[in-house]
Amino acid sequence: MLYGLHLPNFGPLADVRLLCELAQEAEAAGWDGFFLWDQIARTTLAPTNDPLAEVWVALTAIALQTRRLRFGPLVTPLPRRRPWELARQAVTLDHLSNGRLVLGVGLGGGYFDFAALGEPSDLKVLGAMLDEGLAILSGLWSGQPFRFEGRYYHILEAHFLPPPLQQPRIPIWVAGMWPNRAPLRRAVRWDGFIPIGRDLGLTEMLSSETMAEIVAALQQLRSQPGPFEVVHFGISSGKDLEADRALVAAYARAGVTWWVENIVPERWGTWQQWPLEAMRRRIRQGPPR
């Protein structure tokens, strides 16, 4: 099991210098990953309209201030971005970090990030754009001349160099709403799956039994050999190490490979009054190994 942190990069955490401090503290405390949200405008997940930091700028700073942590967006709504620009950004950051970037992707579709800004918000359209975008990322990262003709994207000719430091590609983890099966079918073509529970709040978790069901469904669909990550957004106390270890062990038995601790304000307070010290304390307590 590997252990990561998931932080919203807005409110007080829109200060990229503070995010870098927290990433350094996470690395010192023994966490394996440091992941940020990717929002453009206000998110429907939070009740306030706070300042927010652009995720790729923040991740670049984190890459320069850490040495071991894996990091990335969890998740980038790929249909909101031009895939060739994202391909270039990701490769540059992969090289800058000596191969530590993870790319989490999903549909997106939040009102404030799509419809309110005049972007397509139909989920079927976003699903098709996501699939085409992933194919483009893979093709551009090959280091070979590449063409693409899709419904939403068209590339007459492109040849991107250098290829990613990580091979065969920068790891792509696909997020999707459980129990929908379409995200699973998409995820098994890539490198990992991030299940999101329907109607679950940020302080709630999918059960270990549900995660075992998800792992079984993924195994039925997978045809490619090799490593595949199953990511769980988890909550552990940081106070009772034995209880936390027992909790995580149940998820490990279910087949989870990454425990990503949700560090969100409502665990210790509210979005209106950010409990920064409590959030920082949980980071410093380290993972429940």
Tab-separated table of C-alpha atoms in Angstrom:
chain	number	residue	atom	x	y	z
A	1	MET	CA	0.000	0.000	0.000
A	2	LEU	CA	1.171	3.508	-0.837
A	3	TYR	CA	-0.122	6.581	0.958
A	4	GLY	CA	-0.976	9.976	-0.470
A	5	LEU	CA	-2.668	13.226	0.508
A	6	HIS	CA	-5.450	15.036	-1.351
A	7	LEU	CA	-5.779	18.765	-0.704
A	8	PRO	CA	-8.048	21.479	-2.144
A	9	ASN	CA	-5.790	24.199	-3.527
A	10	PHE	CA	-8.084	27.069	-2.690
A	11	GLY	CA	-8.964	29.249	0.260
A	12	PRO	CA	-5.776	29.632	2.324
A	13	LEU	CA	-4.263	26.791	0.270
A	14	ALA	CA	-4.412	28.981	-2.830
A	15	ASP	CA	-1.083	30.252	-1.470
A	16	VAL	CA	1.338	28.123	-3.483
A	17	ARG	CA	4.144	28.815	-1.019
A	18	LEU	CA	2.037	27.258	1.738
A	19	LEU	CA	1.258	24.257	-0.477
A	20	CYS	CA	4.995	23.775	-1.013
A	21	GLU	CA	5.606	23.888	2.739
A	22	LEU	CA	2.922	21.255	3.278
A	23	ALA	CA	4.369	19.081	0.511
A	24	GLN	CA	7.809	19.243	2.133
A	25	GLU	CA	6.282	18.336	5.501
A	26	ALA	CA	4.398	15.462	3.858
A	27	GLU	CA	7.611	14.134	2.360
A	28	ALA	CA	9.388	14.361	5.716
A	29	ALA	CA	6.478	12.582	7.442
A	30	GLY	CA	6.675	9.599	5.084
A	31	TRP	CA	3.745	10.159	2.728
A	32	ASP	CA	4.250	8.812	-0.811
A	33	GLY	CA	2.034	11.185	-2.807
A	34	PHE	CA	0.707	14.752	-2.744
A	35	PHE	CA	-2.298	15.452	-4.947
A	36	LEU	CA	-4.333	18.587	-5.662
A	37	TRP	CA	-7.787	19.401	-6.980
A	38	ASP	CA	-8.145	20.916	-10.454
A	39	GLN	CA	-10.764	23.641	-10.589
A	40	ILE	CA	-10.981	26.771	-12.715
A	41	ALA	CA	-13.824	28.473	-10.878
A	42	ARG	CA	-15.845	27.876	-7.758
A	43	THR	CA	-16.528	24.211	-7.075
A	44	THR	CA	-19.939	22.821	-6.213
A	45	LEU	CA	-18.205	20.652	-3.574
A	46	ALA	CA	-17.455	23.645	-1.347
A	47	PRO	CA	-20.012	26.144	-0.015
A	48	THR	CA	-17.767	29.189	-0.409
A	49	ASN	CA	-16.326	31.128	-3.323
A	50	ASP	CA	-12.688	31.177	-2.222
A	51	PRO	CA	-9.487	32.167	-4.015
A	52	LEU	CA	-7.966	29.283	-5.901
A	53	ALA	CA	-4.541	28.368	-7.285
A	54	GLU	CA	-4.087	27.051	-10.830
A	55	VAL	CA	-3.109	23.443	-10.376
A	56	TRP	CA	-0.269	23.113	-12.908
A	57	VAL	CA	1.523	26.185	-11.597
A	58	ALA	CA	1.178	24.816	-8.064
A	59	LEU	CA	2.398	21.355	-9.093
A	60	THR	CA	5.456	22.832	-10.782
A	61	ALA	CA	6.405	24.621	-7.582
A	62	ILE	CA	5.852	21.424	-5.577
A	63	ALA	CA	8.051	19.471	-7.993
A	64	LEU	CA	10.901	21.903	-7.372
A	65	GLN	CA	10.516	21.789	-3.592
A	66	THR	CA	10.356	17.995	-3.142
A	67	ARG	CA	12.554	15.054	-4.082
A	68	ARG	CA	10.633	11.835	-3.504
A	69	LEU	CA	6.880	12.517	-3.482
A	70	ARG	CA	4.753	11.466	-6.400
A	71	PHE	CA	2.288	14.222	-7.206
A	72	GLY	CA	-0.350	15.309	-9.664
A	73	PRO	CA	-3.914	16.474	-10.174
A	74	LEU	CA	-6.739	14.342	-8.802
A	75	VAL	CA	-8.330	14.906	-11.098
A	76	THR	CA	-7.972	17.022	-14.222
A	77	PRO	CA	-11.200	17.260	-16.233
A	78	LEU	CA	-9.491	16.452	-19.518
A	79	PRO	CA	-12.381	17.661	-21.736
A	80	ARG	CA	-11.809	21.154	-20.339
A	81	ARG	CA	-8.247	21.261	-21.645
A	82	ARG	CA	-6.660	21.114	-25.076
A	83	PRO	CA	-5.051	17.665	-24.978
A	84	TRP	CA	-1.929	18.686	-26.922
A	85	GLU	CA	-1.245	21.517	-24.478
A	86	LEU	CA	-1.765	19.179	-21.532
A	87	ALA	CA	0.529	16.619	-23.186
A	88	ARG	CA	3.306	19.205	-23.394
A	89	GLN	CA	2.762	20.498	-19.845
A	90	ALA	CA	2.781	16.993	-18.412
A	91	VAL	CA	5.952	15.884	-20.215
A	92	THR	CA	7.801	19.008	-19.131
A	93	LEU	CA	6.752	18.450	-15.524
A	94	ASP	CA	7.611	14.754	-15.733
A	95	HIS	CA	11.178	15.619	-16.725
A	96	LEU	CA	11.426	18.450	-14.201
A	97	SER	CA	10.458	16.080	-11.381
A	98	ASN	CA	12.620	13.147	-12.524
A	99	GLY	CA	9.565	11.056	-13.335
A	100	ARG	CA	7.269	11.621	-10.347
A	101	LEU	CA	4.122	12.940	-12.044
A	102	VAL	CA	0.817	11.057	-11.965
A	103	LEU	CA	-2.002	12.283	-14.199
A	104	GLY	CA	-5.466	11.783	-12.757
A	105	VAL	CA	-8.227	12.436	-15.293
A	106	GLY	CA	-11.994	12.460	-15.341
A	107	LEU	CA	-15.056	13.854	-17.058
A	108	GLY	CA	-15.532	16.933	-14.938
A	109	GLY	CA	-18.870	18.500	-15.705
A	110	GLY	CA	-19.246	20.728	-12.655
A	111	TYR	CA	-21.490	23.700	-13.399
A	112	PHE	CA	-18.972	26.386	-12.452
A	113	ASP	CA	-16.178	24.816	-14.509
A	114	PHE	CA	-18.203	24.048	-17.628
A	115	ALA	CA	-21.729	25.327	-18.268
A	116	ALA	CA	-21.199	28.619	-16.436
A	117	LEU	CA	-18.179	29.304	-18.662
A	118	GLY	CA	-19.889	28.309	-21.902
A	119	GLU	CA	-18.191	24.905	-22.101
A	120	PRO	CA	-19.979	21.682	-23.135
A	121	SER	CA	-21.495	19.971	-20.110
A	122	ASP	CA	-23.387	16.999	-21.568
A	123	LEU	CA	-21.866	13.909	-19.968
A	124	LYS	CA	-21.962	11.837	-23.166
A	125	VAL	CA	-20.090	14.568	-25.015
A	126	LEU	CA	-17.580	14.874	-22.183
A	127	GLY	CA	-17.071	11.103	-22.180
A	128	ALA	CA	-16.287	11.077	-25.889
A	129	MET	CA	-13.941	14.051	-25.493
A	130	LEU	CA	-12.188	12.297	-22.611
A	131	ASP	CA	-11.591	9.147	-24.661
A	132	GLU	CA	-10.289	11.127	-27.625
A	133	GLY	CA	-8.118	13.243	-25.338
A	134	LEU	CA	-6.551	10.168	-23.756
A	135	ALA	CA	-5.777	8.704	-27.174
A	136	ILE	CA	-4.097	11.976	-28.134
A	137	LEU	CA	-1.994	12.076	-24.967
A	138	SER	CA	-0.780	8.548	-25.599
A	139	GLY	CA	-0.022	9.251	-29.247
A	140	LEU	CA	1.846	12.490	-28.614
A	141	TRP	CA	3.867	10.917	-25.804
A	142	SER	CA	5.070	8.138	-28.114
A	143	GLY	CA	7.805	10.368	-29.503
A	144	GLN	CA	6.715	9.405	-33.018
A	145	PRO	CA	4.926	11.432	-35.715
A	146	PHE	CA	1.235	11.418	-34.857
A	147	ARG	CA	-2.064	12.166	-36.583
A	148	PHE	CA	-5.563	12.020	-35.169
A	149	GLU	CA	-9.037	12.331	-36.635
A	150	GLY	CA	-11.842	12.270	-34.104
A	151	ARG	CA	-15.239	13.822	-33.671
A	152	TYR	CA	-14.002	16.575	-31.365
A	153	TYR	CA	-10.259	16.769	-32.001
A	154	HIS	CA	-8.209	16.781	-35.200
A	155	ILE	CA	-4.424	16.686	-35.524
A	156	LEU	CA	-3.072	16.918	-39.042
A	157	GLU	CA	0.506	16.297	-37.970
A	158	ALA	CA	2.480	16.518	-34.735
A	159	HIS	CA	5.747	15.146	-33.426
A	160	PHE	CA	6.320	15.829	-29.730
A	161	LEU	CA	9.802	15.491	-28.247
A	162	PRO	CA	11.025	14.545	-25.761
A	163	PRO	CA	8.850	11.611	-24.778
A	164	PRO	CA	8.050	11.264	-21.069
A	165	LEU	CA	10.774	10.169	-18.714
A	166	GLN	CA	8.369	7.538	-17.370
A	167	GLN	CA	7.755	4.731	-19.820
A	168	PRO	CA	5.642	3.521	-21.472
A	169	ARG	CA	3.909	6.771	-20.407
A	170	ILE	CA	3.136	9.056	-17.504
A	171	PRO	CA	0.747	6.990	-15.343
A	172	ILE	CA	-2.886	7.831	-16.055
A	173	TRP	CA	-5.444	7.187	-13.330
A	174	VAL	CA	-9.053	7.468	-14.473
A	175	ALA	CA	-11.756	8.613	-12.061
A	176	GLY	CA	-15.353	7.543	-12.334
A	177	MET	CA	-18.604	7.304	-10.445
A	178	TRP	CA	-19.301	3.910	-8.925
A	179	PRO	CA	-21.322	1.774	-9.744
A	180	ASN	CA	-21.302	3.087	-13.343
A	181	ARG	CA	-19.481	0.590	-15.569
A	182	ALA	CA	-18.353	2.939	-18.347
A	183	PRO	CA	-15.566	4.492	-16.207
A	184	LEU	CA	-14.268	1.008	-15.374
A	185	ARG	CA	-14.128	0.055	-19.050
A	186	ARG	CA	-12.224	3.267	-19.716
A	187	ALA	CA	-9.864	2.887	-16.761
A	188	VAL	CA	-8.677	-0.637	-17.585
A	189	ARG	CA	-7.122	0.687	-20.797
A	190	TRP	CA	-4.821	2.875	-18.707
A	191	ASP	CA	-2.965	2.656	-15.397
A	192	GLY	CA	-5.378	3.032	-12.511
A	193	PHE	CA	-8.911	3.674	-11.308
A	194	ILE	CA	-10.187	6.231	-8.799
A	195	PRO	CA	-13.732	5.296	-7.738
A	196	ILE	CA	-15.987	8.086	-6.539
A	197	GLY	CA	-19.012	7.110	-4.489
A	198	ARG	CA	-22.329	8.459	-5.670
A	199	ASP	CA	-23.784	10.894	-3.116
A	200	LEU	CA	-20.836	10.488	-0.733
A	201	GLY	CA	-19.579	13.588	1.041
A	202	LEU	CA	-15.930	14.524	1.376
A	203	THR	CA	-15.782	13.061	4.882
A	204	GLU	CA	-17.339	9.739	3.852
A	205	MET	CA	-15.656	6.670	2.346
A	206	LEU	CA	-16.548	3.743	0.169
A	207	SER	CA	-16.469	0.623	2.331
A	208	SER	CA	-13.750	-2.001	2.008
A	209	GLU	CA	-16.454	-4.426	0.830
A	210	THR	CA	-17.401	-2.028	-1.963
A	211	MET	CA	-13.750	-1.603	-2.913
A	212	ALA	CA	-13.397	-5.399	-3.128
A	213	GLU	CA	-16.386	-5.437	-5.483
A	214	ILE	CA	-14.764	-2.735	-7.604
A	215	VAL	CA	-11.463	-4.633	-7.748
A	216	ALA	CA	-13.278	-7.791	-8.845
A	217	ALA	CA	-15.068	-5.862	-11.602
A	218	LEU	CA	-11.767	-4.377	-12.789
A	219	GLN	CA	-10.110	-7.793	-12.861
A	220	GLN	CA	-12.906	-9.146	-15.048
A	221	LEU	CA	-12.437	-6.294	-17.513
A	222	ARG	CA	-8.642	-6.134	-17.616
A	223	SER	CA	-6.887	-7.925	-20.446
A	224	GLN	CA	-3.478	-6.241	-20.248
A	225	PRO	CA	-0.758	-7.522	-17.891
A	226	GLY	CA	1.270	-5.240	-15.693
A	227	PRO	CA	0.708	-3.002	-12.684
A	228	PHE	CA	-2.620	-1.285	-12.160
A	229	GLU	CA	-3.430	1.067	-9.295
A	230	VAL	CA	-6.680	1.093	-7.336
A	231	VAL	CA	-6.982	4.397	-5.498
A	232	HIS	CA	-9.145	4.954	-2.425
A	233	PHE	CA	-9.975	8.344	-0.933
A	234	GLY	CA	-9.668	7.505	2.753
A	235	ILE	CA	-9.933	9.042	6.195
A	236	SER	CA	-7.809	7.872	9.116
A	237	SER	CA	-7.602	9.521	12.510
A	238	GLY	CA	-3.856	9.987	12.854
A	239	LYS	CA	-4.376	9.524	16.607
A	240	ASP	CA	-4.849	5.768	17.047
A	241	LEU	CA	-2.198	4.135	14.878
A	242	GLU	CA	-3.285	0.562	15.570
A	243	ALA	CA	-6.909	1.318	14.676
A	244	ASP	CA	-5.791	3.190	11.567
A	245	ARG	CA	-3.569	0.289	10.516
A	246	ALA	CA	-6.456	-2.148	10.957
A	247	LEU	CA	-8.699	0.109	8.869
A	248	VAL	CA	-6.162	0.362	6.052
A	249	ALA	CA	-5.429	-3.379	6.200
A	250	ALA	CA	-9.047	-4.134	5.319
A	251	TYR	CA	-8.706	-2.003	2.189
A	252	ALA	CA	-5.372	-3.604	1.317
A	253	ARG	CA	-7.023	-7.025	1.497
A	254	ALA	CA	-9.722	-5.690	-0.829
A	255	GLY	CA	-7.063	-4.870	-3.433
A	256	VAL	CA	-6.551	-1.134	-2.881
A	257	THR	CA	-2.996	-0.056	-3.775
A	258	TRP	CA	-3.137	3.662	-2.888
A	259	TRP	CA	-4.718	5.113	0.252
A	260	VAL	CA	-5.179	8.836	-0.473
A	261	GLU	CA	-6.082	10.738	2.681
A	262	ASN	CA	-8.704	13.433	2.139
A	263	ILE	CA	-7.455	16.593	3.862
A	264	VAL	CA	-10.544	18.797	3.715
A	265	PRO	CA	-11.761	21.526	6.100
A	266	GLU	CA	-14.967	19.836	7.259
A	267	ARG	CA	-12.993	17.054	8.925
A	268	TRP	CA	-11.945	19.522	11.631
A	269	GLY	CA	-14.072	22.634	11.034
A	270	THR	CA	-15.755	24.459	8.166
A	271	TRP	CA	-14.938	25.911	4.768
A	272	GLN	CA	-15.748	29.345	6.178
A	273	GLN	CA	-13.144	28.998	8.943
A	274	TRP	CA	-10.350	26.840	7.590
A	275	PRO	CA	-8.801	24.662	10.350
A	276	LEU	CA	-5.307	24.934	8.904
A	277	GLU	CA	-3.461	23.820	12.010
A	278	ALA	CA	-5.549	20.649	12.321
A	279	MET	CA	-5.031	19.890	8.627
A	280	ARG	CA	-1.309	20.457	9.007
A	281	ARG	CA	-1.196	18.281	12.119
A	282	ARG	CA	-2.730	15.360	10.238
A	283	ILE	CA	-0.093	15.710	7.520
A	284	ARG	CA	2.718	15.747	10.082
A	285	GLN	CA	1.334	12.658	11.838
A	286	GLY	CA	2.208	10.672	8.740
A	287	PRO	CA	0.530	7.724	7.023
A	288	PRO	CA	-1.004	4.765	8.892
A	289	ARG	CA	1.745	2.296	7.978
